[in-house]
CSV table of C-alpha atoms in Angstrom, one decimal:
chain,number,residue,atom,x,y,z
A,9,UNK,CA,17.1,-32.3,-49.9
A,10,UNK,CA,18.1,-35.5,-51.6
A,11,UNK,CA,18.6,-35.7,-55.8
A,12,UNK,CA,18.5,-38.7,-58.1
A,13,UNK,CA,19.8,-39.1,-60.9
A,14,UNK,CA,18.7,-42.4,-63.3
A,15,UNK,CA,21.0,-41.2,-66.5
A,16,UNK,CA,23.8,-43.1,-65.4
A,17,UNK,CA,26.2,-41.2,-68.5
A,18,UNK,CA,25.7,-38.0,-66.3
A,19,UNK,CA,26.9,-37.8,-62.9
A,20,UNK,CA,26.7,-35.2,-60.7
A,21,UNK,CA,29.2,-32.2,-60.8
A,22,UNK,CA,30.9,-29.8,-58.5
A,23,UNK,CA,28.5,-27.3,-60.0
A,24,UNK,CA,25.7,-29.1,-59.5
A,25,UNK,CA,26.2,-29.6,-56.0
A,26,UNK,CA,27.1,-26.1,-55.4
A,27,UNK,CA,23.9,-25.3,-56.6
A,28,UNK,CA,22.0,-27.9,-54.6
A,29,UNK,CA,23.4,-26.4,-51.6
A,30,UNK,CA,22.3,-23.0,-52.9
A,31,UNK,CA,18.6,-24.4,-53.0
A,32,UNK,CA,18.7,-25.9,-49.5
A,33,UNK,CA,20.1,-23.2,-47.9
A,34,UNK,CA,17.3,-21.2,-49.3
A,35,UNK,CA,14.8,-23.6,-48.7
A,36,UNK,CA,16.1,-24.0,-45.0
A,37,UNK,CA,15.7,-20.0,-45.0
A,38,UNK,CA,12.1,-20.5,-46.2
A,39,UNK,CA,11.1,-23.2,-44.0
A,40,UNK,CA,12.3,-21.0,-40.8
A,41,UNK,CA,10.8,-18.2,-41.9
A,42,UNK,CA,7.4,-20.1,-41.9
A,43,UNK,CA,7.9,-21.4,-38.8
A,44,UNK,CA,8.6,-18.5,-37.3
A,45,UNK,CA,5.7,-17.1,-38.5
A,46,UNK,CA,3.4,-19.7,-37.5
A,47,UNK,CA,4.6,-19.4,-34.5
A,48,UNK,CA,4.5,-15.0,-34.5
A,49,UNK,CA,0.4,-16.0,-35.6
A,50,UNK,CA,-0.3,-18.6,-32.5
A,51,UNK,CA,1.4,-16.5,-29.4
A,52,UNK,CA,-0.4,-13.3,-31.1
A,53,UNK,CA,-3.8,-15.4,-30.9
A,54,UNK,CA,-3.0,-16.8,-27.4
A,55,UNK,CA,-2.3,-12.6,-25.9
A,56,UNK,CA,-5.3,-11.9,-27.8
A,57,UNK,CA,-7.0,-14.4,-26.0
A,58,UNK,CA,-5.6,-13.6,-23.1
A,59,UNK,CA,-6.9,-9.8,-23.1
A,60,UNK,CA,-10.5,-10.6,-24.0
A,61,UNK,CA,-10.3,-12.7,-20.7
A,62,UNK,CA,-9.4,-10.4,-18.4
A,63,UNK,CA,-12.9,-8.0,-18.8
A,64,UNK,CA,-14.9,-11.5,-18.5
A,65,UNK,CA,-12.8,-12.5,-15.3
A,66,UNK,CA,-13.1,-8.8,-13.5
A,67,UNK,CA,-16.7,-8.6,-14.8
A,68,UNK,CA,-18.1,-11.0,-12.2
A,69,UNK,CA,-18.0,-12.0,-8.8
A,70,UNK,CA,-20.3,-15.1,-9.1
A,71,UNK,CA,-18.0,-18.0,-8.4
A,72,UNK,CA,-19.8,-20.6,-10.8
A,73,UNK,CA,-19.3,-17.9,-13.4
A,74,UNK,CA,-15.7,-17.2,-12.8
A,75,UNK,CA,-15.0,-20.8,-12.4
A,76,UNK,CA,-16.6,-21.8,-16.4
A,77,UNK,CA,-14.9,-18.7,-17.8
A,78,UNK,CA,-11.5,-19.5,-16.7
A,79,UNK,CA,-11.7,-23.4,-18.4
A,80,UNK,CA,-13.4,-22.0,-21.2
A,81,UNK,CA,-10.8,-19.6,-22.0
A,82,UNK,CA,-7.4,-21.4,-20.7
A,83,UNK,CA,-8.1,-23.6,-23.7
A,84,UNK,CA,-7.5,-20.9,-26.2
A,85,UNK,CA,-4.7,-19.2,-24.9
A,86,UNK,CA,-2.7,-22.5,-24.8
A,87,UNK,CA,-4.6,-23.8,-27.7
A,88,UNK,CA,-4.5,-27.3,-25.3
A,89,UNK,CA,-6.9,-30.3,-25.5
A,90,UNK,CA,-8.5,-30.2,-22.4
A,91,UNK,CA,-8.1,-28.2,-19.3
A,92,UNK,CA,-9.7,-29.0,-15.5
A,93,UNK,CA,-10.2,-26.4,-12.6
A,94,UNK,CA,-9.4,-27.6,-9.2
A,95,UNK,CA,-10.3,-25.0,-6.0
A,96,UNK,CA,-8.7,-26.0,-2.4
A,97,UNK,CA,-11.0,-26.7,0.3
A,98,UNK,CA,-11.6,-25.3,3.6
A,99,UNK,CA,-8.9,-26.8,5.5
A,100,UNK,CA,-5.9,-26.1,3.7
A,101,UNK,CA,-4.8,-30.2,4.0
A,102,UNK,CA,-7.8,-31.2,2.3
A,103,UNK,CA,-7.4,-32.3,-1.4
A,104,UNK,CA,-7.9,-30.3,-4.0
A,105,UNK,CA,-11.6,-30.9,-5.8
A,106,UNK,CA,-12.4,-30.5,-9.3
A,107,UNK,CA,-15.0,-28.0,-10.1
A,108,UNK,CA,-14.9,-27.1,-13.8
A,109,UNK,CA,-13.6,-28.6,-16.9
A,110,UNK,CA,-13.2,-28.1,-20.5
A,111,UNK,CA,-12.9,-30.3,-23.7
A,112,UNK,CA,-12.6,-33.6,-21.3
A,113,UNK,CA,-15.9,-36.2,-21.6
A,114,UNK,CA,-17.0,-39.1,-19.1
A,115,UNK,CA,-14.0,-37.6,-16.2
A,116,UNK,CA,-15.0,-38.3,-12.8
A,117,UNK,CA,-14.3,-34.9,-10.5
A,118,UNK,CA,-12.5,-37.2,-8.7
A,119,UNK,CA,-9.8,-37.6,-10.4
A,120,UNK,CA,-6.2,-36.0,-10.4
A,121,UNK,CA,-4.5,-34.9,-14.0
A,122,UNK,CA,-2.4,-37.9,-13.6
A,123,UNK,CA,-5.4,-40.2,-13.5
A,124,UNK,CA,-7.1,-38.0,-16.1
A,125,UNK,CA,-3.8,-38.3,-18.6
A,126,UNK,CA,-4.2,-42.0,-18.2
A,127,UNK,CA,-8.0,-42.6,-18.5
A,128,UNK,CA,-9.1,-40.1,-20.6
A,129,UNK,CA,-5.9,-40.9,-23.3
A,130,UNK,CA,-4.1,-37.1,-22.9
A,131,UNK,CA,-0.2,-37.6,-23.9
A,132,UNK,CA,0.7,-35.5,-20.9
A,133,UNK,CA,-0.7,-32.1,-19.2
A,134,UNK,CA,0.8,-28.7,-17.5
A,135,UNK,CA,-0.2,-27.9,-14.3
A,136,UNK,CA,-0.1,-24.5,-12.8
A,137,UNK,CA,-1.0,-23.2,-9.3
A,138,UNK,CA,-3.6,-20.8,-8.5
A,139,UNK,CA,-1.8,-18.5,-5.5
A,140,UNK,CA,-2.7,-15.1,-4.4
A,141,UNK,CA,-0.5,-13.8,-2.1
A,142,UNK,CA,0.6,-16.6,0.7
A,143,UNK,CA,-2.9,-18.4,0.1
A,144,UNK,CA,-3.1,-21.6,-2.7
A,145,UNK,CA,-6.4,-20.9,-4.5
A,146,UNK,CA,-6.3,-24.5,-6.5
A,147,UNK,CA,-4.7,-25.3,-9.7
A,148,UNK,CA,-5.4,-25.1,-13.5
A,149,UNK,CA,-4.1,-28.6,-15.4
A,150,UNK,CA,-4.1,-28.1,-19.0
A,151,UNK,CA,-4.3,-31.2,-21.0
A,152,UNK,CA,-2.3,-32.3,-24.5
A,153,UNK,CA,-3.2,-35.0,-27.3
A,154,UNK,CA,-0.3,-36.5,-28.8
A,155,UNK,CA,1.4,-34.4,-30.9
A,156,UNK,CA,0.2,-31.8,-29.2
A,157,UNK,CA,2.9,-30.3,-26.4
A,158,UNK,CA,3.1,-27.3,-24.4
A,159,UNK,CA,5.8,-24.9,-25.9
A,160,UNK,CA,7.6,-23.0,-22.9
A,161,UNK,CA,8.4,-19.9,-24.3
A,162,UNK,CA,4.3,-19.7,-24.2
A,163,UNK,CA,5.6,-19.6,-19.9
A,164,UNK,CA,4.6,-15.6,-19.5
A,165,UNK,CA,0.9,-16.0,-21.1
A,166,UNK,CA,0.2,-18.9,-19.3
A,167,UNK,CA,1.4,-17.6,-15.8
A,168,UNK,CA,-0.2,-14.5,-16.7
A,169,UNK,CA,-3.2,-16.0,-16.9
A,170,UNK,CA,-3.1,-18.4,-13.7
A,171,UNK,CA,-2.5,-14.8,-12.0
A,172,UNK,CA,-5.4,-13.0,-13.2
A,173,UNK,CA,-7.7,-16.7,-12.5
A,174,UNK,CA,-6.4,-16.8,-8.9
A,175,UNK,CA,-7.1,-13.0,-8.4
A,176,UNK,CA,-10.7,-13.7,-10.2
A,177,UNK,CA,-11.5,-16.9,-7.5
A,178,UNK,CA,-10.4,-15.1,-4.8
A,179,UNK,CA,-12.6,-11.7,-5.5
A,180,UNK,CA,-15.4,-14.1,-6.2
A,181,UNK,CA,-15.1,-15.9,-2.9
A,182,UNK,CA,-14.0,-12.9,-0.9
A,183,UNK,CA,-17.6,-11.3,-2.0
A,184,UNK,CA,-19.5,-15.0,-1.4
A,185,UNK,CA,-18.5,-14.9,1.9
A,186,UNK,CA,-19.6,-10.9,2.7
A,187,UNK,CA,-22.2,-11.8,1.0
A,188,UNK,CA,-23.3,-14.5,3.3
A,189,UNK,CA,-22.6,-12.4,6.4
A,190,UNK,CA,-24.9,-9.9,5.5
A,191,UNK,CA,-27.8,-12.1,4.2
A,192,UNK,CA,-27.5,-13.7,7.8
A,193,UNK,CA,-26.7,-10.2,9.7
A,194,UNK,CA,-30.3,-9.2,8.0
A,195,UNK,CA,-32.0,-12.0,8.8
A,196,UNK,CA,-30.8,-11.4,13.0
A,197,UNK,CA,-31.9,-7.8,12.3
A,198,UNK,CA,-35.5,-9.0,10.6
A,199,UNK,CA,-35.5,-11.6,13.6
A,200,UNK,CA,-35.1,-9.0,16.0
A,201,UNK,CA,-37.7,-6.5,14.4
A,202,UNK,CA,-40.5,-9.2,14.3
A,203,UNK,CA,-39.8,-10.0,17.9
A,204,UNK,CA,-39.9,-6.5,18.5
A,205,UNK,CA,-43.0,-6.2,16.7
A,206,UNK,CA,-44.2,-9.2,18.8
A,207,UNK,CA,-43.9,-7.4,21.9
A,208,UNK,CA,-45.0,-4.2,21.0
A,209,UNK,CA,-48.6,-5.6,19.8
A,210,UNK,CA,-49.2,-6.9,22.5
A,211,UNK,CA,-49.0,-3.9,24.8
A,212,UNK,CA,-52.0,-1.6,26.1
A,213,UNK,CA,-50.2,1.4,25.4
A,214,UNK,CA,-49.7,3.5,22.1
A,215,UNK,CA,-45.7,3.3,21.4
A,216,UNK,CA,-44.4,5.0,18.0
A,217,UNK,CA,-40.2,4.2,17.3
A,218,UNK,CA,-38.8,6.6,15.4
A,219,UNK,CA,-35.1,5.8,13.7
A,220,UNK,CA,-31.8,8.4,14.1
A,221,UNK,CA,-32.8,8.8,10.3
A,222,UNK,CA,-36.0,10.7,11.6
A,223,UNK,CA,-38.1,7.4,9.8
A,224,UNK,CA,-41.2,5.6,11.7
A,225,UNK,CA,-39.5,2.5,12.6
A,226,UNK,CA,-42.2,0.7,14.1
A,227,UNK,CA,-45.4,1.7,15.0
A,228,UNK,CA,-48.0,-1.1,17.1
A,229,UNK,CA,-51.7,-1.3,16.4
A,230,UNK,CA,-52.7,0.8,19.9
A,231,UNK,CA,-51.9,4.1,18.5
A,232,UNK,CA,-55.1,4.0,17.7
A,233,UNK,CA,-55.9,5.3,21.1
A,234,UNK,CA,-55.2,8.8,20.0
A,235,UNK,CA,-56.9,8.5,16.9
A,236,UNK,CA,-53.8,7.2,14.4
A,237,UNK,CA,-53.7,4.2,12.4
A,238,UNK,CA,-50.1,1.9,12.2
A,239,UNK,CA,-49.6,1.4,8.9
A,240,UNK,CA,-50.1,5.0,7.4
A,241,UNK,CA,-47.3,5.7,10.1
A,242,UNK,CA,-44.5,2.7,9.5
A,243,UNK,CA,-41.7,3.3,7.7
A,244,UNK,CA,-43.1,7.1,6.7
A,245,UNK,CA,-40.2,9.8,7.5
A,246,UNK,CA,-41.8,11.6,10.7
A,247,UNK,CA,-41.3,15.0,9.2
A,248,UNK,CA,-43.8,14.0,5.9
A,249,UNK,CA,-46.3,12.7,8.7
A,250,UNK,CA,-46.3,16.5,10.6
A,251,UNK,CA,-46.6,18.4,7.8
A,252,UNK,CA,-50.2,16.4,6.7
A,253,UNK,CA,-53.0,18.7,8.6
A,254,UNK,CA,-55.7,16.3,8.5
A,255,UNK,CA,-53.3,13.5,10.7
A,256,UNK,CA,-52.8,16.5,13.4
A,257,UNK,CA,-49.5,14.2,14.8
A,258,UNK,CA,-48.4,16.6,16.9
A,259,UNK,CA,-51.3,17.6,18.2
A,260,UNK,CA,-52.7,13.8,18.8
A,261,UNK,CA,-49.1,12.8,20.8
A,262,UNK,CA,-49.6,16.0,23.0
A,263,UNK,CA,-47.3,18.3,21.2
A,264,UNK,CA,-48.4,21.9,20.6
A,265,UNK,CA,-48.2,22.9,17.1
């Protein structure tokens, strides 16, 4: 606090600086006090953020998905100007690829943060990686305009959060990849039926499959040697089939009933 005086017949006394020192130590007081406030009201907006992404993260296992949420919300919770999502490849010595970003126009996905800070005019960014047990997931770079910085007391939320995004990416790709295995272990099994099916057709001979679950698994079109028709039989549970008097099952396959 600086005072001026232009009354040249009065100059300052002892009193009067005593009580200017009063003032700034009060206003010194005041200005912390805002500070600290302002800085209470951002961390309590950035773990608020932080706990409405959690439910979005655990709420899917679509990878696109997880991948949009985590840059949409990363920008809140470190209230940042710009934040890009890098997954590692296949091979673990490949480079790391951009596949999401947030609040950063005309960036190739080529591009590192460093190359990003200095084409797309950031002041400077925080990277974090993405690690879920032994295994790198990616990273998470959060970008800053200037005037802008990462404050590092904010360290707990944002390593909280790259913990819950690595756990998110690795759920989502865990279930991609089962996912995959059993489209293609149904596809071998369809494959398998319609060569069956093939087969089966072709013979001279009635032949009815029936499943462990007691279902009509297949069922080829010369059953109706004894009467029967194929496709009121296929995937009927044989029990259902025996208890309908006019088919007479039994009795038509040679059973007594």
């Amino acid at each position: 606090i600086a005072v001026r005086s232009d009354d040249i017949r009065r100059p300052f006394t002892e009193d009067d600086q005593r009580l200017l020192m009063i003032v700034a130590a009060s206003a010194s007081v005041a200005i912390d006090n805002a500070q600290l406030y302002e800085l209470q009201i951002s961390r309590a907006a950035r773990v608020s953020a932080l706990n409405r992404t959690l439910p979005l993260l655990t709420g899917t296992l679509a990878l696109d998905t997880v991948q949009q949420t985590i840059v949409t919300a990363a920008g809140d919770i470190l209230q940042s100007d710009g934040v890009a999502l890098y997954l590692q490849g296949d091979d673990a010595m490949s480079a790391m690829q951009m596949v999401a970003s947030n609040g950063l126009s005309q960036i190739d996905e080529t591009w590192t943060p460093d190359e990003i800070v200095k084409r797309a005019g950031k002041d400077t960014y925080l990277g974090l990686d993405l690690v879920v047990g032994n295994e790198r997931m990616g990273g998470l770079a959060f970008f800053f305009n200037k005037g802008n910085t990462y404050n590092e007391e904010d360290a707990p939320i944002a390593l909280a959060f790259a913990a819950q995004a690595a756990q998110a990416i690795h759920n989502a790709k865990q279930y991609t990849i089962t996912d995959r295995a059993l489209e293609q272990q149904m596809r071998r099994v369809t494959e398998t039926r319609d060569r069956l099916q093939v087969i089966l057709d072709t013979m001279m001979a009635g032949i009815l499959m029936i499943d462990c679950d007691g279902v009509v698994a297949l069922a080829n079109p010369r059953v109706d040697l004894i009467g029967l028709q194929a496709d009121d039989l296929n995937n009927q549970p044989i029990d259902m089939l025996l208890e309908k008097p006019d088919l007479r099952l039994a009795e038509r396959m040679g059973f007594e009933s």
